[in-house]
Amino acid sequence: MFNISQRKIEKHLTTSVFGRNIRHMKVCTSTNEEAKLHCDSPDGTLFIADTQTCGRGRLGRSWESEKGGGIYMSLLLKPDIPAEVAPQLTLVAGIAVCKALGNAKIKWPNDIIIGNKKVCGILTEMSHKNVICGIGINANTKKFPAELDFATSLYLERGRKVRKEKIVADVLNIFEILCNEFYENGFDPLLDEYKTLCENIGKDVRVIFENKEVTGVATDVSANGNLLVKTTDGEISVASGEVSVRGLYKYI
Ligand code: ADP
């Protein structure tokens, strides 16, 4: 009964490409891996699983994928855009998830939070000329392992179960519209919306690099999606691929 129904996703879709081909699995290692394996599938193919045995986050981290609790999905995209702007698609995905969930915000670059807790992670990867956008949403999860005390779910926030298929379709419907805008005009027209949703701006942050940590105030997001941080040594421009950002004393 926790399993995703492909038919119910399709019922709510208003897209022309995103999710028009769906590959639903009861279990897989990670939906991003499945998308990579089947990257000859059509543009907009949705890979979605009831559970993942090896869910992944950025920088080699793992994603807790409780069976039936979460939404585990990856979109295979074949955009005709320069490779250097493709990483910005991850920011576009963040806006789409935020809008689909309603009262959510973004922790730069693309964690989706509700009330300072993480409800969704996004992992965008390039594979050949494809972009694979993995989205994990804690939908009906009731409890998280102790180490994820900063995680929340839609169920915990709303006090009732959510219809996962409707959420999947809402994300795809909005994501497709935003992507078309992005493919046509770049990230510029979406930047203001991203900044409005970005919870870090104006706050103290710790920027954690592979082997050092810098603290400062996040002042802005640049046109290419970098986080600008004012430190005692001047302003730095942080690209998303290489760092994690945390609040000074807590998660945000
Ligand atoms: P960040 O850059 O914020 O560390 P990542 O994009 O790397 O985030 O996501 C992986 C991290 O998310 C993990 O290291 C873990 O701390 C956290 N995490 C793993 N599973 C979940 C989950 N189901 N809900 C919320 N957070 C999770």
Short mmCIF file of C-alpha atoms and ligand atoms in Angstrom, two decimals:
data_model
loop_
_atom_site.label_atom_id
_atom_site.label_comp_id
_atom_site.label_asym_id
_atom_site.label_seq_id
_atom_site.Cartn_x
_atom_site.Cartn_y
_atom_site.Cartn_z
CA MET A 1 0.00 0.00 0.00
CA PHE A 2 3.01 2.31 0.34
CA ASN A 3 4.08 1.70 -3.21
CA ILE A 4 3.96 4.41 -5.83
CA SER A 5 1.36 4.00 -8.53
CA GLN A 6 2.52 4.99 -11.98
CA ARG A 7 -1.06 5.44 -13.15
CA LYS A 8 -1.79 7.90 -10.34
CA ILE A 9 1.27 9.99 -11.25
CA GLU A 10 0.14 10.11 -14.88
CA LYS A 11 -3.35 11.20 -13.82
CA HIS A 12 -1.97 14.42 -12.31
CA LEU A 13 0.63 15.23 -14.99
CA THR A 14 0.18 18.29 -17.19
CA THR A 15 3.66 18.10 -18.77
CA SER A 16 4.51 17.41 -22.38
CA VAL A 17 7.89 15.69 -21.79
CA PHE A 18 8.72 15.28 -18.08
CA GLY A 19 7.43 12.00 -16.70
CA ARG A 20 5.78 10.97 -19.95
CA ASN A 21 7.92 7.85 -19.81
CA ILE A 22 8.06 6.28 -16.34
CA ARG A 23 10.22 3.46 -15.10
CA HIS A 24 8.90 2.39 -11.71
CA MET A 25 10.87 -0.02 -9.54
CA LYS A 26 10.00 -1.57 -6.20
CA VAL A 27 13.64 -1.42 -5.24
CA CYS A 28 16.90 -0.24 -6.81
CA THR A 29 20.34 0.82 -5.62
CA SER A 30 19.71 4.46 -6.44
CA THR A 31 17.42 6.04 -8.98
CA ASN A 32 20.33 8.14 -10.29
CA GLU A 33 22.22 4.90 -11.00
CA GLU A 34 19.19 3.48 -12.82
CA ALA A 35 18.93 6.64 -14.91
CA LYS A 36 22.64 6.35 -15.79
CA LEU A 37 22.23 2.70 -16.76
CA HIS A 38 19.27 3.51 -18.98
CA CYS A 39 20.44 6.84 -20.35
CA ASP A 40 19.29 5.84 -23.83
CA SER A 41 15.71 6.35 -22.57
CA PRO A 42 13.82 9.38 -23.89
CA ASP A 43 14.30 12.91 -22.56
CA GLY A 44 12.19 13.46 -19.44
CA THR A 45 12.08 9.80 -18.41
CA LEU A 46 11.24 9.44 -14.74
CA PHE A 47 12.95 6.72 -12.72
CA ILE A 48 11.12 6.19 -9.47
CA ALA A 49 11.50 3.59 -6.74
CA ASP A 50 9.63 2.58 -3.59
CA THR A 51 12.95 2.21 -1.87
CA GLN A 52 16.69 2.50 -2.56
CA THR A 53 19.36 0.25 -1.10
CA CYS A 54 22.14 2.75 -1.75
CA GLY A 55 20.56 6.20 -1.88
CA ARG A 56 23.19 8.87 -2.41
CA GLY A 57 23.71 12.51 -1.44
CA ARG A 58 26.31 14.94 -2.69
CA LEU A 59 30.03 14.44 -2.09
CA GLY A 60 29.71 10.68 -1.62
CA ARG A 61 27.20 10.92 1.23
CA SER A 62 24.26 8.62 1.65
CA TRP A 63 20.52 9.28 1.53
CA GLU A 64 18.30 7.49 4.04
CA SER A 65 15.62 5.79 1.91
CA GLU A 66 13.05 4.20 4.18
CA LYS A 67 10.75 1.85 2.32
CA GLY A 68 7.50 3.49 1.35
CA GLY A 69 8.19 6.60 3.41
CA GLY A 70 9.91 8.75 0.86
CA ILE A 71 9.78 9.71 -2.77
CA TYR A 72 12.92 8.55 -4.58
CA MET A 73 13.06 9.74 -8.14
CA SER A 74 15.42 10.83 -10.91
CA LEU A 75 14.66 12.67 -14.09
CA LEU A 76 16.76 11.98 -17.15
CA LEU A 77 17.19 15.24 -19.05
CA LYS A 78 18.78 15.83 -22.43
CA PRO A 79 19.01 19.60 -22.57
CA ASP A 80 20.57 21.41 -25.46
CA ILE A 81 22.57 23.77 -23.24
CA PRO A 82 26.29 24.42 -22.70
CA ALA A 83 27.83 21.94 -20.24
CA GLU A 84 29.00 24.75 -17.95
CA VAL A 85 25.47 25.96 -17.21
CA ALA A 86 24.05 22.47 -16.68
CA PRO A 87 24.84 22.50 -12.91
CA GLN A 88 22.41 25.40 -12.59
CA LEU A 89 19.64 22.94 -13.37
CA THR A 90 20.01 21.75 -9.80
CA LEU A 91 19.01 25.23 -8.60
CA VAL A 92 16.05 25.20 -10.96
CA ALA A 93 15.02 21.84 -9.49
CA GLY A 94 15.24 23.37 -6.01
CA ILE A 95 12.82 26.14 -6.97
CA ALA A 96 10.45 23.58 -8.51
CA VAL A 97 10.37 21.36 -5.41
CA CYS A 98 9.88 24.39 -3.15
CA LYS A 99 6.96 25.63 -5.18
CA ALA A 100 5.42 22.17 -5.37
CA LEU A 101 5.62 21.68 -1.60
CA GLY A 102 4.24 25.12 -0.81
CA ASN A 103 5.70 26.37 2.46
CA ALA A 104 9.28 25.25 1.87
CA LYS A 105 12.58 27.15 1.55
CA ILE A 106 15.98 26.37 0.04
CA LYS A 107 19.21 25.82 1.95
CA TRP A 108 21.83 26.73 -0.64
CA PRO A 109 22.47 25.15 -3.03
CA ASN A 110 19.55 22.76 -3.16
CA ASP A 111 18.41 21.22 0.09
CA ILE A 112 14.75 21.88 0.63
CA ILE A 113 13.80 22.74 4.17
CA ILE A 114 10.67 23.33 6.17
CA GLY A 115 11.11 25.28 9.38
CA ASN A 116 14.89 24.72 9.49
CA LYS A 117 14.66 20.98 8.87
CA LYS A 118 15.58 19.11 5.71
CA VAL A 119 12.67 17.58 3.84
CA CYS A 120 14.32 16.99 0.46
CA GLY A 121 17.76 16.55 -1.07
CA ILE A 122 18.66 16.98 -4.72
CA LEU A 123 21.60 15.33 -6.43
CA THR A 124 22.29 16.44 -9.99
CA GLU A 125 24.85 14.50 -11.99
CA MET A 126 26.12 14.68 -15.53
CA SER A 127 26.47 11.53 -17.57
CA HIS A 128 27.73 11.95 -21.13
CA LYS A 129 25.54 14.73 -22.48
CA ASN A 130 22.70 13.90 -20.11
CA VAL A 131 21.77 15.56 -16.88
CA ILE A 132 20.32 13.33 -14.19
CA CYS A 133 18.41 15.14 -11.54
CA GLY A 134 17.77 13.00 -8.47
CA ILE A 135 15.20 14.21 -5.98
CA GLY A 136 14.55 12.55 -2.61
CA ILE A 137 11.57 13.85 -0.65
CA ASN A 138 10.68 12.70 2.86
CA ALA A 139 6.96 12.29 2.31
CA ASN A 140 5.33 9.97 4.84
CA THR A 141 8.37 9.12 6.95
CA LYS A 142 7.34 9.02 10.62
CA LYS A 143 10.70 8.73 12.29
CA PHE A 144 14.33 9.30 11.34
CA PRO A 145 17.50 7.75 12.74
CA ALA A 146 18.93 9.75 15.66
CA GLU A 147 21.78 11.17 13.56
CA LEU A 148 19.28 12.80 11.21
CA ASP A 149 17.78 15.01 13.91
CA PHE A 150 17.70 17.85 11.35
CA ALA A 151 15.43 15.88 8.98
CA THR A 152 11.68 16.20 8.69
CA SER A 153 8.93 14.84 6.46
CA LEU A 154 5.76 16.25 4.97
CA TYR A 155 3.84 13.88 7.25
CA LEU A 156 5.55 15.25 10.36
CA GLU A 157 5.04 18.85 9.23
CA ARG A 158 1.42 18.51 8.13
CA GLY A 159 0.26 15.94 10.64
CA ARG A 160 -1.31 13.76 7.98
CA LYS A 161 -0.23 11.45 5.20
CA VAL A 162 0.41 12.94 1.78
CA ARG A 163 -0.37 11.53 -1.64
CA LYS A 164 3.07 10.87 -3.06
CA GLU A 165 1.93 10.59 -6.66
CA LYS A 166 0.34 14.05 -6.55
CA ILE A 167 3.56 15.51 -5.15
CA VAL A 168 5.65 13.80 -7.84
CA ALA A 169 3.35 15.19 -10.55
CA ASP A 170 3.34 18.68 -9.00
CA VAL A 171 7.15 18.72 -8.98
CA LEU A 172 7.35 17.57 -12.61
CA ASN A 173 4.66 19.99 -13.78
CA ILE A 174 6.44 22.98 -12.27
CA PHE A 175 9.96 21.75 -13.09
CA GLU A 176 9.14 21.43 -16.78
CA ILE A 177 7.83 24.99 -17.00
CA LEU A 178 10.89 26.35 -15.17
CA CYS A 179 13.28 24.27 -17.27
CA ASN A 180 11.79 25.54 -20.50
CA GLU A 181 12.32 29.09 -19.24
CA PHE A 182 15.88 28.15 -18.21
CA TYR A 183 16.69 26.47 -21.56
CA GLU A 184 15.44 29.54 -23.38
CA ASN A 185 16.70 32.43 -21.26
CA GLY A 186 19.19 31.02 -18.75
CA PHE A 187 19.11 31.30 -14.96
CA ASP A 188 18.71 35.12 -14.91
CA PRO A 189 14.89 35.22 -15.02
CA LEU A 190 14.78 32.67 -12.16
CA LEU A 191 17.45 34.26 -9.96
CA ASP A 192 15.15 36.57 -8.01
CA GLU A 193 12.78 33.74 -7.22
CA TYR A 194 15.69 31.57 -6.10
CA LYS A 195 16.99 34.33 -3.83
CA THR A 196 13.55 34.86 -2.28
CA LEU A 197 13.43 31.18 -1.40
CA CYS A 198 17.04 30.91 -0.23
CA GLU A 199 17.05 30.79 3.56
CA ASN A 200 20.81 31.40 3.98
CA ILE A 201 20.92 34.95 2.65
CA GLY A 202 21.62 37.39 5.49
CA LYS A 203 22.62 34.60 7.87
CA ASP A 204 25.88 33.47 9.41
CA VAL A 205 27.21 30.39 7.64
CA ARG A 206 29.99 27.89 7.91
CA VAL A 207 31.36 26.91 4.51
CA ILE A 208 32.94 23.49 4.79
CA PHE A 209 35.53 22.73 2.11
CA GLU A 210 37.29 19.39 1.82
CA ASN A 211 40.05 20.37 4.20
CA LYS A 212 39.14 23.75 5.65
CA GLU A 213 36.23 25.67 7.03
CA VAL A 214 35.37 29.36 6.56
CA THR A 215 32.76 31.34 8.45
CA GLY A 216 31.03 34.51 7.35
CA VAL A 217 27.72 36.07 6.41
CA ALA A 218 25.96 34.82 3.27
CA THR A 219 25.15 38.06 1.47
CA ASP A 220 23.80 37.02 -1.91
CA VAL A 221 23.59 34.45 -4.69
CA SER A 222 25.40 35.44 -7.90
CA ALA A 223 24.00 35.16 -11.42
CA ASN A 224 25.69 31.78 -11.90
CA GLY A 225 24.30 30.42 -8.64
CA ASN A 226 27.37 30.82 -6.42
CA LEU A 227 26.86 31.76 -2.77
CA LEU A 228 28.60 35.03 -1.87
CA VAL A 229 29.98 35.01 1.65
CA LYS A 230 31.46 38.02 3.46
CA THR A 231 34.32 36.92 5.67
CA THR A 232 36.78 38.95 7.74
CA ASP A 233 39.25 38.50 4.84
CA GLY A 234 36.85 39.78 2.19
CA GLU A 235 34.09 38.30 0.05
CA ILE A 236 34.33 34.80 -1.36
CA SER A 237 32.23 33.28 -4.12
CA VAL A 238 31.43 29.66 -3.36
CA ALA A 239 30.56 27.14 -6.07
CA SER A 240 28.20 24.37 -5.05
CA GLY A 241 30.20 21.37 -6.26
CA GLU A 242 32.88 21.58 -3.65
CA VAL A 243 31.34 22.54 -0.32
CA SER A 244 28.67 22.04 2.30
CA VAL A 245 27.08 24.98 4.04
CA ARG A 246 25.76 24.95 7.59
CA GLY A 247 24.47 27.53 10.04
CA LEU A 248 27.02 28.73 12.57
CA TYR A 249 25.61 26.67 15.42
CA LYS A 250 22.96 24.52 13.77
CA TYR A 251 21.93 22.99 10.46
CA ILE A 252 20.78 26.26 8.84
P1 ADP B 1 24.53 18.48 2.54
O1 ADP B 1 25.30 19.16 1.47
O2 ADP B 1 23.56 19.38 3.23
O3 ADP B 1 25.38 17.69 3.51
P2 ADP B 1 23.77 16.30 0.74
O4 ADP B 1 23.13 16.82 -0.49
O5 ADP B 1 25.17 15.85 0.67
O6 ADP B 1 23.55 17.39 1.88
O7 ADP B 1 22.85 15.11 1.28
C1 ADP B 1 23.34 14.07 2.05
C2 ADP B 1 23.16 14.36 3.52
O8 ADP B 1 21.78 14.51 3.85
C3 ADP B 1 23.63 13.17 4.39
O9 ADP B 1 24.98 13.29 4.70
C4 ADP B 1 22.75 13.27 5.63
O10 ADP B 1 23.31 14.19 6.55
C5 ADP B 1 21.47 13.91 5.10
N1 ADP B 1 20.38 12.92 4.86
C6 ADP B 1 20.47 11.63 4.46
N2 ADP B 1 19.26 11.09 4.31
C7 ADP B 1 18.35 12.05 4.62
C8 ADP B 1 16.93 12.11 4.64
N3 ADP B 1 16.17 11.07 4.29
N4 ADP B 1 16.38 13.28 5.01
C9 ADP B 1 17.11 14.36 5.34
N5 ADP B 1 18.45 14.37 5.34
C10 ADP B 1 19.07 13.23 4.97
#
